[in-house]
């Protein structure tokens, strides 16, 4: 006789085990990086330029560079992504064109990041002649995070109940007024969440900035958006593989700063979402 | 005075013929009830008057609907102006997730340019007084509207419509989510409001139609079978089908 309770117990154990396995790598990454990187943390490391061929000093230019790139990427991707999301969720009808657009967005999300790098090199650096610059890098990163922003914004817009739109229109508001005063405010937390997740992704990617902006070694801050900058992910790659005899704690310290930046952004996204869930009651 | 006239009104959802040659006249400062079984087209008819059916793809209308000497089915109709004149109260109370105050002044903020705060206060107070909520809520205007009871929410929705100063109030089963006591109080409110507005109410509750309305229309499968004085419709209907429905033989 088969014992259904026994097989259920076995299945349950496997499910639990698989779920726990997800936590393990995350926990280990965080623990190891903190353990090995923390000794490097001090004010000088965060505020000084790299010295002695990146074997000493700090990573300040890389931190600043990453902040510039992230800001540039978002100021390009958020307006375009949000407007596209509004068009797709509020105005477009379901036809061949919009289905092609939606398919394009899904595929854009699946393009490997190194391909974005190559694309950015061909289009922005060479064709538009922006050279390797903050502008080229930001645009490349911006295109990379567009799908994230469009998809999450669309979901946020579509989760606003249809009855809100109906009431607003029935009160004589125009379609745009309805979007502006009713739909957008209620979708804002979701849009912000998506934006911050996009920011986190832009901060951490190496390949798209490799050919478009990142400087190998540039111990000074940029003067304009046409300058190259150092960036944390690329700097980490350089000191880990291209420069011999870099102290381990400098490598892990750099990784820790990058990880902390990304996790901090994700944390903000989680807090916004949590606050919003508590507030929303329809 | 007749406020709304429909002439040979036909409406199609794609191929489905939802309203069939509806001819009717809705009196000013009267409450007209539209009754009929589910799916008979009564809500569709109601939504013709403020063109809310436009939101659905594939809707086509024929004939004319005259409100204030204008055929509102004409393509050139200004929908914003129409919907300011013809307000709607929905089945489910649906305040915005804003404060009580912001719900009421929503229309004014949208329509007025450079609205002054004391004018908004005035509108909020007047509209709340009109729906008999002022005394209850005057100290709670900045609380979220979603915290109100169902009945208060529905009254608030009525106040929100009134604040736009319409001539016509369309009510789509406004009491169907309310308990009997709340229903009774909302019906009293409707009797108050008819002095200022032309009210059309869709209801599946025949007792409600009999209690509250001056005129009644009975619809079946998209046709307006009977239309006239409520007492006549309920006591001496001219069509056999109306009698069958009223006496509970179907629906």
Coordinates of C-alpha atoms in Angstrom, one line a residue:
Chain A
X1 CA 0.0 0.0 0.0
X2 CA 1.2 3.5 -0.8
X3 CA 1.2 5.8 2.1
X4 CA 0.1 9.2 0.8
X5 CA 1.1 11.0 4.0
X6 CA 4.7 9.7 3.7
X7 CA 5.1 10.9 0.1
X8 CA 3.6 14.2 1.1
X9 CA 6.2 14.5 3.9
X10 CA 9.0 13.8 1.4
X11 CA 7.7 16.3 -1.1
X12 CA 7.3 18.9 1.6
X13 CA 10.9 18.3 2.8
X14 CA 12.2 18.7 -0.8
X15 CA 10.3 21.9 -1.3
X16 CA 11.6 23.4 1.9
X17 CA 15.1 22.3 1.1
X18 CA 15.0 23.9 -2.4
X19 CA 13.6 27.1 -0.9
X20 CA 16.3 27.3 1.8
X21 CA 18.9 26.7 -0.9
X22 CA 17.9 30.1 -2.4
X23 CA 18.8 31.8 0.8
X24 CA 22.2 30.2 1.2
X25 CA 24.1 31.8 -1.7
X26 CA 22.7 35.3 -0.9
X27 CA 23.7 35.0 2.7
X28 CA 27.1 33.6 1.8
X29 CA 27.9 36.4 -0.7
X30 CA 26.9 39.1 1.7
X31 CA 28.8 37.5 4.6
X32 CA 32.0 36.8 2.7
X33 CA 32.1 40.2 1.1
X34 CA 31.5 42.0 4.4
X35 CA 34.0 39.8 6.2
X36 CA 36.8 40.5 3.7
X37 CA 35.8 44.0 2.7
X38 CA 35.1 45.6 6.0
X39 CA 38.8 45.9 7.0
X40 CA 39.3 48.2 4.0
X41 CA 36.5 50.5 5.1
X42 CA 37.7 53.8 6.3
X43 CA 37.2 57.4 5.4
X44 CA 40.3 57.5 3.2
X45 CA 39.1 54.5 1.1
X46 CA 35.8 56.2 0.4
X47 CA 37.2 59.7 -0.3
X48 CA 40.6 59.4 -1.7
X49 CA 41.8 58.8 -5.3
X50 CA 43.5 55.4 -6.1
X51 CA 47.3 55.6 -5.6
X52 CA 50.3 53.5 -6.4
X53 CA 48.8 51.9 -9.5
X54 CA 45.5 51.2 -7.7
X55 CA 47.2 49.2 -5.0
X56 CA 46.5 51.8 -2.3
X57 CA 44.5 54.9 -1.8
X58 CA 40.7 55.0 -2.2
X59 CA 38.0 54.5 -4.8
X60 CA 36.3 57.9 -4.7
X61 CA 36.4 58.6 -8.5
X62 CA 34.8 55.2 -9.1
X63 CA 32.0 55.9 -6.6
X64 CA 31.4 59.3 -8.1
X65 CA 31.5 57.9 -11.7
X66 CA 28.9 55.3 -10.9
X67 CA 26.6 57.9 -9.3
X68 CA 26.9 60.1 -12.4
X69 CA 26.2 57.2 -14.7
X70 CA 23.2 56.0 -12.7
X71 CA 21.8 59.6 -12.6
X72 CA 22.4 60.0 -16.3
X73 CA 20.8 56.7 -17.2
X74 CA 17.7 57.4 -15.1
X75 CA 17.2 60.9 -16.3
X76 CA 17.1 59.5 -19.8
X77 CA 15.2 56.2 -19.2
X78 CA 12.6 57.4 -16.7
X79 CA 10.8 60.0 -18.9
X80 CA 10.9 57.9 -22.0
X81 CA 9.9 54.7 -20.2
X82 CA 7.1 56.3 -18.2
X83 CA 5.7 58.0 -21.3
X84 CA 5.8 54.8 -23.2
X85 CA 4.2 52.9 -20.4
X86 CA 1.4 55.5 -20.2
X87 CA 0.9 55.2 -24.0
X88 CA 0.8 51.4 -23.8
X89 CA -1.5 51.1 -20.8
X90 CA -3.8 54.1 -21.3
X91 CA -4.0 55.0 -25.0
X92 CA -3.0 52.2 -27.3
X93 CA -5.5 49.6 -28.5
X94 CA -4.6 46.0 -28.9
X95 CA -3.4 45.7 -32.5
X96 CA -0.4 44.4 -34.4
X97 CA 1.7 47.5 -33.8
X98 CA 1.3 47.5 -30.0
X99 CA 1.8 43.7 -29.9
X100 CA 5.1 44.3 -31.8
X101 CA 6.1 47.0 -29.3
X102 CA 5.3 44.8 -26.4
X103 CA 7.3 41.9 -27.9
X104 CA 10.2 44.3 -28.5
X105 CA 10.2 45.4 -24.9
X106 CA 10.3 41.8 -23.7
X107 CA 13.1 41.0 -26.0
X108 CA 15.0 44.1 -25.1
X109 CA 15.0 42.9 -21.5
X110 CA 16.6 39.6 -22.7
X111 CA 19.5 41.1 -24.6
X112 CA 22.8 40.2 -23.0
X113 CA 24.4 43.3 -21.4
X114 CA 27.6 43.0 -23.4
X115 CA 25.6 43.4 -26.6
X116 CA 24.3 46.7 -25.2
X117 CA 27.9 47.7 -24.7
X118 CA 28.8 46.9 -28.3
X119 CA 25.6 48.7 -29.5
X120 CA 26.5 51.8 -27.4
X121 CA 30.0 51.8 -28.8
X122 CA 28.7 51.6 -32.4
X123 CA 25.9 54.1 -32.0
X124 CA 26.8 56.7 -29.3
X125 CA 30.6 56.5 -29.2
X126 CA 31.3 56.2 -32.9
X127 CA 28.2 57.1 -35.0
X128 CA 27.1 60.1 -32.9
X129 CA 30.7 60.9 -32.1
X130 CA 30.1 61.3 -28.3
X131 CA 33.3 59.4 -27.8
X132 CA 33.8 57.3 -24.6
X133 CA 32.0 59.7 -22.2
X134 CA 29.5 59.9 -19.4
X135 CA 26.9 60.7 -22.1
X136 CA 27.5 57.6 -24.1
X137 CA 27.6 55.4 -21.0
X138 CA 24.5 56.9 -19.5
X139 CA 22.5 56.5 -22.7
X140 CA 23.7 52.9 -23.1
X141 CA 22.7 52.0 -19.5
X142 CA 19.5 53.9 -20.0
X143 CA 18.5 51.8 -23.0
X144 CA 19.4 48.7 -21.0
X145 CA 17.0 49.6 -18.1
X146 CA 14.2 50.9 -20.3
X147 CA 12.4 47.5 -20.4
X148 CA 12.5 47.2 -16.6
X149 CA 11.0 50.7 -16.2
X150 CA 8.4 50.3 -18.9
X151 CA 7.2 46.9 -17.6
X152 CA 7.0 47.9 -14.0
X153 CA 5.4 51.2 -14.8
X154 CA 2.8 49.5 -17.0
X155 CA 2.0 47.1 -14.3
X156 CA 1.6 49.9 -11.8
X157 CA -0.6 51.9 -14.1
X158 CA -2.8 48.9 -15.0
X159 CA -3.2 48.0 -11.3
X160 CA -5.1 51.3 -10.8
X161 CA -8.8 50.1 -10.7
X162 CA -10.8 50.8 -13.9
X163 CA -13.5 52.3 -11.7
X164 CA -11.3 55.2 -10.8
X165 CA -10.9 56.1 -14.4
X166 CA -14.6 55.7 -15.1
X167 CA -15.6 57.9 -12.2
X168 CA -13.1 60.6 -13.2
X169 CA -14.3 60.6 -16.8
X170 CA -17.9 60.7 -15.7
X171 CA -17.2 63.8 -13.7
X172 CA -16.1 65.5 -16.9
X173 CA -12.4 65.1 -16.6
X174 CA -10.6 64.6 -19.9
X175 CA -8.5 61.5 -20.4
X176 CA -5.3 63.3 -19.8
X177 CA -6.7 64.9 -16.6
X178 CA -7.7 61.5 -15.4
X179 CA -4.3 60.1 -16.0
X180 CA -2.6 63.1 -14.5
X181 CA -4.8 63.5 -11.4
X182 CA -6.0 59.9 -10.7
X183 CA -4.0 57.2 -12.4
X184 CA -0.5 58.6 -12.0
X185 CA -0.6 59.4 -8.3
X186 CA -2.0 56.0 -7.5
X187 CA 0.6 54.3 -9.7
X188 CA 3.5 56.4 -8.5
X189 CA 4.8 54.0 -5.8
X190 CA 4.9 51.1 -8.3
X191 CA 6.7 53.3 -10.8
X192 CA 9.2 54.4 -8.2
X193 CA 9.9 50.8 -7.2
X194 CA 10.6 49.9 -10.9
X195 CA 12.8 52.9 -11.3
X196 CA 14.9 52.1 -8.3
X197 CA 15.3 48.5 -9.4
X198 CA 16.4 49.8 -12.7
X199 CA 18.9 52.1 -10.9
X200 CA 20.3 49.1 -9.0
X201 CA 20.8 47.2 -12.2
X202 CA 22.5 50.2 -13.9
X203 CA 24.8 50.6 -11.0
X204 CA 26.0 47.1 -11.1
X205 CA 26.5 46.3 -14.8
X206 CA 30.0 46.2 -16.2
X207 CA 29.6 45.3 -19.9
X208 CA 27.6 48.2 -21.1
X209 CA 30.0 50.7 -19.7
X210 CA 33.1 48.8 -20.8
X211 CA 33.4 50.3 -24.3
X212 CA 31.3 53.4 -23.8
X213 CA 32.6 55.3 -20.7
X214 CA 34.7 53.4 -18.2
X215 CA 38.2 54.6 -17.7
X216 CA 40.9 52.1 -16.6
X217 CA 42.6 54.6 -14.3
X218 CA 41.6 58.2 -14.0
X219 CA 42.5 59.7 -10.7
X220 CA 40.4 62.8 -11.0
X221 CA 36.7 63.8 -11.3
X222 CA 35.1 64.5 -14.7
X223 CA 34.6 68.1 -15.8
X224 CA 31.7 67.5 -18.2
X225 CA 29.4 64.8 -19.5
X226 CA 31.8 64.4 -22.4
X227 CA 34.6 63.1 -20.1
X228 CA 35.4 59.5 -19.2
X229 CA 34.9 58.3 -15.6
X230 CA 35.9 55.4 -13.5
X231 CA 33.0 53.2 -12.4
X232 CA 32.8 50.8 -9.5
X233 CA 32.0 47.5 -11.4
X234 CA 34.7 48.1 -14.0
X235 CA 37.2 49.2 -11.4
X236 CA 36.5 46.0 -9.5
X237 CA 37.1 44.0 -12.7
X238 CA 40.4 45.9 -13.3
X239 CA 41.9 45.5 -9.9
X240 CA 40.8 41.9 -9.7
X241 CA 42.2 40.8 -13.1
X242 CA 44.3 43.4 -14.8
X243 CA 46.5 44.7 -12.0
X244 CA 48.8 42.3 -10.2
X245 CA 49.4 42.3 -6.4
X246 CA 46.3 44.3 -5.4
X247 CA 45.6 43.7 -1.7
X248 CA 42.6 41.4 -1.3
X249 CA 40.9 43.8 1.1
X250 CA 40.9 46.6 -1.5
X251 CA 39.1 44.3 -4.0
X252 CA 36.6 43.1 -1.4
X253 CA 36.2 46.7 -0.1
X254 CA 35.3 47.8 -3.6
X255 CA 32.8 45.0 -4.0
X256 CA 31.3 45.8 -0.6
X257 CA 30.8 49.5 -1.6
X258 CA 29.1 48.4 -4.9
X259 CA 27.0 45.8 -3.1
X260 CA 26.0 48.2 -0.4
X261 CA 24.9 50.8 -3.0
X262 CA 22.8 48.3 -4.9
X263 CA 21.2 46.7 -1.8
X264 CA 20.5 50.2 -0.4
X265 CA 18.5 51.0 -3.6
X266 CA 16.6 47.8 -3.4
X267 CA 15.9 48.4 0.3
X268 CA 14.4 51.8 -0.6
X269 CA 12.2 50.1 -3.3
X270 CA 11.0 47.5 -0.7
X271 CA 10.2 50.3 1.8
X272 CA 8.2 52.2 -0.7
X273 CA 6.3 49.1 -1.8
X274 CA 5.6 48.2 1.8
X275 CA 4.3 51.6 2.7
X276 CA 2.1 51.6 -0.3
X277 CA 0.6 48.2 0.4
X278 CA -0.4 49.3 3.9
X279 CA -2.1 52.4 2.5
X280 CA -4.0 50.9 -0.4
X281 CA -7.4 49.5 0.5
X282 CA -9.4 49.2 -2.6
Chain B
X1 CA -40.9 69.8 -19.1
X2 CA -39.1 66.9 -20.8
X3 CA -35.4 67.0 -20.2
X4 CA -34.2 64.0 -22.2
X5 CA -35.7 62.6 -25.3
X6 CA -34.6 59.5 -27.1
X7 CA -35.7 59.0 -30.7
X8 CA -35.3 55.7 -32.4
X9 CA -32.3 54.9 -30.3
X10 CA -30.5 51.7 -31.3
X11 CA -27.2 50.5 -29.8
X12 CA -25.0 47.7 -30.9
X13 CA -22.1 46.0 -29.1
X14 CA -20.4 44.6 -32.2
X15 CA -23.2 42.5 -33.7
X16 CA -25.2 42.3 -30.5
X17 CA -28.3 44.5 -30.7
X18 CA -28.4 45.8 -27.1
X19 CA -31.0 48.6 -27.4
X20 CA -33.8 48.3 -29.9
X21 CA -35.6 51.4 -31.1
X22 CA -36.0 53.1 -27.7
X23 CA -38.3 56.1 -27.7
X24 CA -38.8 57.9 -24.5
X25 CA -39.0 61.2 -22.7
X26 CA -37.6 61.9 -19.2
X27 CA -39.3 64.6 -17.3
X28 CA -37.4 67.5 -15.6
X29 CA -37.4 67.4 -11.8
X30 CA -38.8 63.9 -11.8
X31 CA -37.4 60.6 -10.8
X32 CA -37.6 58.0 -13.6
X33 CA -36.9 54.4 -12.8
X34 CA -35.8 51.9 -15.4
X35 CA -36.5 48.4 -14.4
X36 CA -36.1 45.0 -16.0
X37 CA -34.3 41.7 -15.6
X38 CA -30.5 41.5 -15.7
X39 CA -29.1 42.0 -19.2
X40 CA -32.1 43.8 -20.5
X41 CA -30.0 46.9 -21.4
X42 CA -31.1 49.2 -18.6
X43 CA -27.6 50.1 -17.6
X44 CA -26.6 50.5 -21.2
X45 CA -29.4 52.9 -21.8
X46 CA -28.3 54.9 -18.7
X47 CA -24.8 55.1 -20.0
X48 CA -26.0 56.4 -23.4
X49 CA -27.0 59.7 -21.6
X50 CA -23.4 60.5 -20.6
X51 CA -21.8 58.6 -23.4
X52 CA -19.9 56.3 -21.1
X53 CA -20.5 53.5 -23.6
X54 CA -17.8 55.2 -25.7
X55 CA -15.2 53.6 -23.4
X56 CA -16.1 50.2 -24.8
X57 CA -14.6 49.2 -28.1
X58 CA -17.1 48.4 -30.9
X59 CA -20.1 50.2 -29.7
X60 CA -22.3 51.8 -32.3
X61 CA -25.4 54.0 -31.8
X62 CA -28.2 55.1 -34.1
X63 CA -31.0 57.5 -33.6
X64 CA -30.8 60.6 -31.5
X65 CA -30.8 61.5 -27.8
X66 CA -31.7 65.1 -27.2
X67 CA -30.6 66.8 -24.0
X68 CA -31.2 70.5 -23.8
X69 CA -32.0 70.8 -27.5
X70 CA -28.8 69.1 -28.6
X71 CA -28.4 65.7 -30.0
X72 CA -25.7 64.3 -27.7
X73 CA -25.0 61.4 -30.0
X74 CA -23.6 63.8 -32.6
X75 CA -19.9 63.2 -33.2
X76 CA -19.0 66.8 -32.5
X77 CA -20.5 66.6 -28.9
X78 CA -18.2 68.0 -26.3
X79 CA -18.0 65.1 -23.9
X80 CA -16.5 67.1 -21.1
X81 CA -19.3 69.6 -21.2
X82 CA -21.9 66.8 -21.5
X83 CA -20.5 64.9 -18.5
X84 CA -20.5 68.1 -16.4
X85 CA -24.2 68.4 -17.1
X86 CA -25.1 64.7 -16.8
X87 CA -23.5 63.3 -13.7
X88 CA -23.4 59.6 -12.7
X89 CA -23.6 57.7 -9.5
X90 CA -22.3 54.1 -9.7
X91 CA -23.4 50.8 -8.3
X92 CA -20.5 50.4 -6.0
X93 CA -19.6 53.4 -3.9
X94 CA -16.2 54.4 -5.4
X95 CA -14.6 57.4 -3.7
X96 CA -11.0 58.1 -4.8
X97 CA -8.3 57.2 -2.3
X98 CA -8.1 60.8 -1.3
X99 CA -9.5 62.8 1.7
X100 CA -13.2 63.4 2.0
X101 CA -12.6 67.0 1.1
X102 CA -10.5 66.3 -2.0
X103 CA -13.1 63.9 -3.3
X104 CA -15.8 66.5 -3.3
X105 CA -13.7 69.3 -4.8
X106 CA -12.2 67.0 -7.5
X107 CA -14.5 68.2 -10.2
X108 CA -13.9 71.9 -9.3
X109 CA -10.2 71.4 -9.3
X110 CA -10.4 69.9 -12.8
X111 CA -12.8 72.4 -14.3
X112 CA -12.2 75.7 -12.5
X113 CA -9.1 77.6 -13.4
X114 CA -7.1 79.0 -10.5
X115 CA -9.6 77.9 -7.9
X116 CA -9.5 79.9 -4.7
X117 CA -9.5 77.9 -1.4
X118 CA -12.5 79.6 0.1
X119 CA -14.5 78.8 -3.0
X120 CA -13.6 75.2 -2.7
X121 CA -14.6 75.2 1.0
X122 CA -17.9 76.7 0.0
X123 CA -18.5 74.0 -2.6
X124 CA -17.5 71.2 -0.2
X125 CA -19.9 72.5 2.5
X126 CA -22.8 73.0 0.2
X127 CA -22.4 69.6 -1.5
X128 CA -22.1 67.8 1.8
X129 CA -25.2 69.7 3.1
X130 CA -27.1 68.6 0.0
X131 CA -26.5 65.0 0.8
X132 CA -27.1 65.5 4.5
X133 CA -23.5 64.6 5.5
X134 CA -22.3 67.9 6.6
X135 CA -23.1 67.6 10.3
X136 CA -21.6 64.1 10.4
X137 CA -18.4 64.9 8.6
X138 CA -17.6 68.6 9.0
X139 CA -14.8 67.8 11.5
X140 CA -13.4 64.9 9.5
X141 CA -12.9 66.5 6.1
X142 CA -9.3 65.6 5.9
X143 CA -9.7 61.9 6.7
X144 CA -9.4 59.4 4.0
X145 CA -12.7 58.8 2.2
X146 CA -12.1 55.1 2.1
X147 CA -12.6 54.9 5.9
X148 CA -16.2 55.9 5.7
X149 CA -19.1 53.5 5.9
X150 CA -20.7 52.2 2.7
X151 CA -23.7 54.5 3.0
X152 CA -21.5 57.5 3.7
X153 CA -19.3 56.6 0.8
X154 CA -22.2 56.5 -1.6
X155 CA -23.5 59.8 -0.2
X156 CA -20.1 61.2 -0.7
X157 CA -20.1 60.0 -4.3
X158 CA -23.4 61.8 -4.8
X159 CA -21.9 64.9 -3.2
X160 CA -19.0 64.7 -5.6
X161 CA -21.3 64.6 -8.6
X162 CA -23.4 67.4 -7.3
X163 CA -20.4 69.6 -6.8
X164 CA -19.9 69.7 -10.5
X165 CA -23.4 71.3 -10.8
X166 CA -25.1 68.9 -13.2
X167 CA -28.7 69.1 -14.4
X168 CA -29.2 65.3 -14.7
X169 CA -28.2 62.6 -12.2
X170 CA -27.9 59.1 -13.5
X171 CA -27.9 56.4 -10.8
X172 CA -26.9 52.9 -11.7
X173 CA -28.4 50.7 -8.9
X174 CA -27.1 53.1 -6.3
X175 CA -28.4 51.2 -3.3
X176 CA -27.5 47.6 -4.3
X177 CA -24.6 47.4 -1.9
X178 CA -26.5 49.1 1.0
X179 CA -28.5 47.6 3.8
X180 CA -32.3 48.3 4.0
X181 CA -32.0 51.2 6.4
X182 CA -29.3 52.9 4.4
X183 CA -31.3 52.3 1.3
X184 CA -34.3 54.0 2.8
X185 CA -32.2 57.1 3.7
X186 CA -30.7 57.3 0.3
X187 CA -34.1 57.1 -1.3
X188 CA -35.2 60.0 1.0
X189 CA -32.2 61.9 -0.3
X190 CA -33.3 61.2 -3.9
X191 CA -36.7 62.7 -3.2
X192 CA -35.0 65.8 -1.8
X193 CA -32.7 66.0 -4.8
X194 CA -35.4 65.8 -7.5
X195 CA -36.4 69.4 -6.8
X196 CA -33.1 70.4 -8.3
X197 CA -32.2 67.6 -10.7
X198 CA -33.6 65.3 -13.3
X199 CA -33.0 61.8 -11.9
X200 CA -32.9 58.6 -13.7
X201 CA -32.3 55.5 -11.7
X202 CA -31.7 52.0 -12.9
X203 CA -32.8 49.4 -10.4
X204 CA -33.5 45.7 -10.2
X205 CA -35.5 46.3 -7.1
X206 CA -39.1 46.8 -8.1
X207 CA -40.2 48.0 -4.7
X208 CA -37.6 50.7 -4.9
X209 CA -38.9 51.8 -8.2
X210 CA -42.5 51.9 -6.9
X211 CA -41.4 53.8 -3.8
X212 CA -39.2 56.4 -5.2
X213 CA -40.0 57.1 -8.8
X214 CA -42.5 59.3 -10.6
X215 CA -42.2 57.5 -13.9
X216 CA -41.2 54.0 -14.7
X217 CA -39.8 52.3 -17.8
X218 CA -39.8 48.6 -18.2
X219 CA -37.1 47.0 -20.4
X220 CA -36.8 43.5 -21.8
X221 CA -34.2 42.2 -24.1
X222 CA -33.2 45.7 -25.2
X223 CA -36.7 47.0 -25.8
X224 CA -38.5 49.6 -23.8
X225 CA -41.7 47.7 -23.4
X226 CA -43.6 50.1 -21.2
X227 CA -43.0 53.7 -20.2
X228 CA -45.3 55.9 -18.1
X229 CA -46.5 57.1 -14.8
X230 CA -45.2 54.8 -12.1
X231 CA -48.6 54.2 -10.5
X232 CA -50.1 53.3 -13.9
X233 CA -47.2 51.0 -14.8
X234 CA -47.5 49.1 -11.5
X235 CA -51.2 48.9 -11.2
X236 CA -52.5 48.8 -14.7
X237 CA -49.7 47.9 -17.1
X238 CA -50.7 47.9 -20.7
X239 CA -48.4 45.2 -21.8
X240 CA -48.8 41.6 -20.7
X241 CA -45.0 41.2 -20.3
X242 CA -44.8 44.1 -17.8
X243 CA -47.5 42.6 -15.8
X244 CA -45.7 39.2 -15.8
X245 CA -42.5 40.9 -14.6
X246 CA -44.1 43.0 -11.9
X247 CA -46.0 40.0 -10.5
X248 CA -42.8 38.1 -10.4
X249 CA -43.3 35.6 -13.2
X250 CA -39.7 36.1 -14.4
X251 CA -36.7 38.2 -13.9

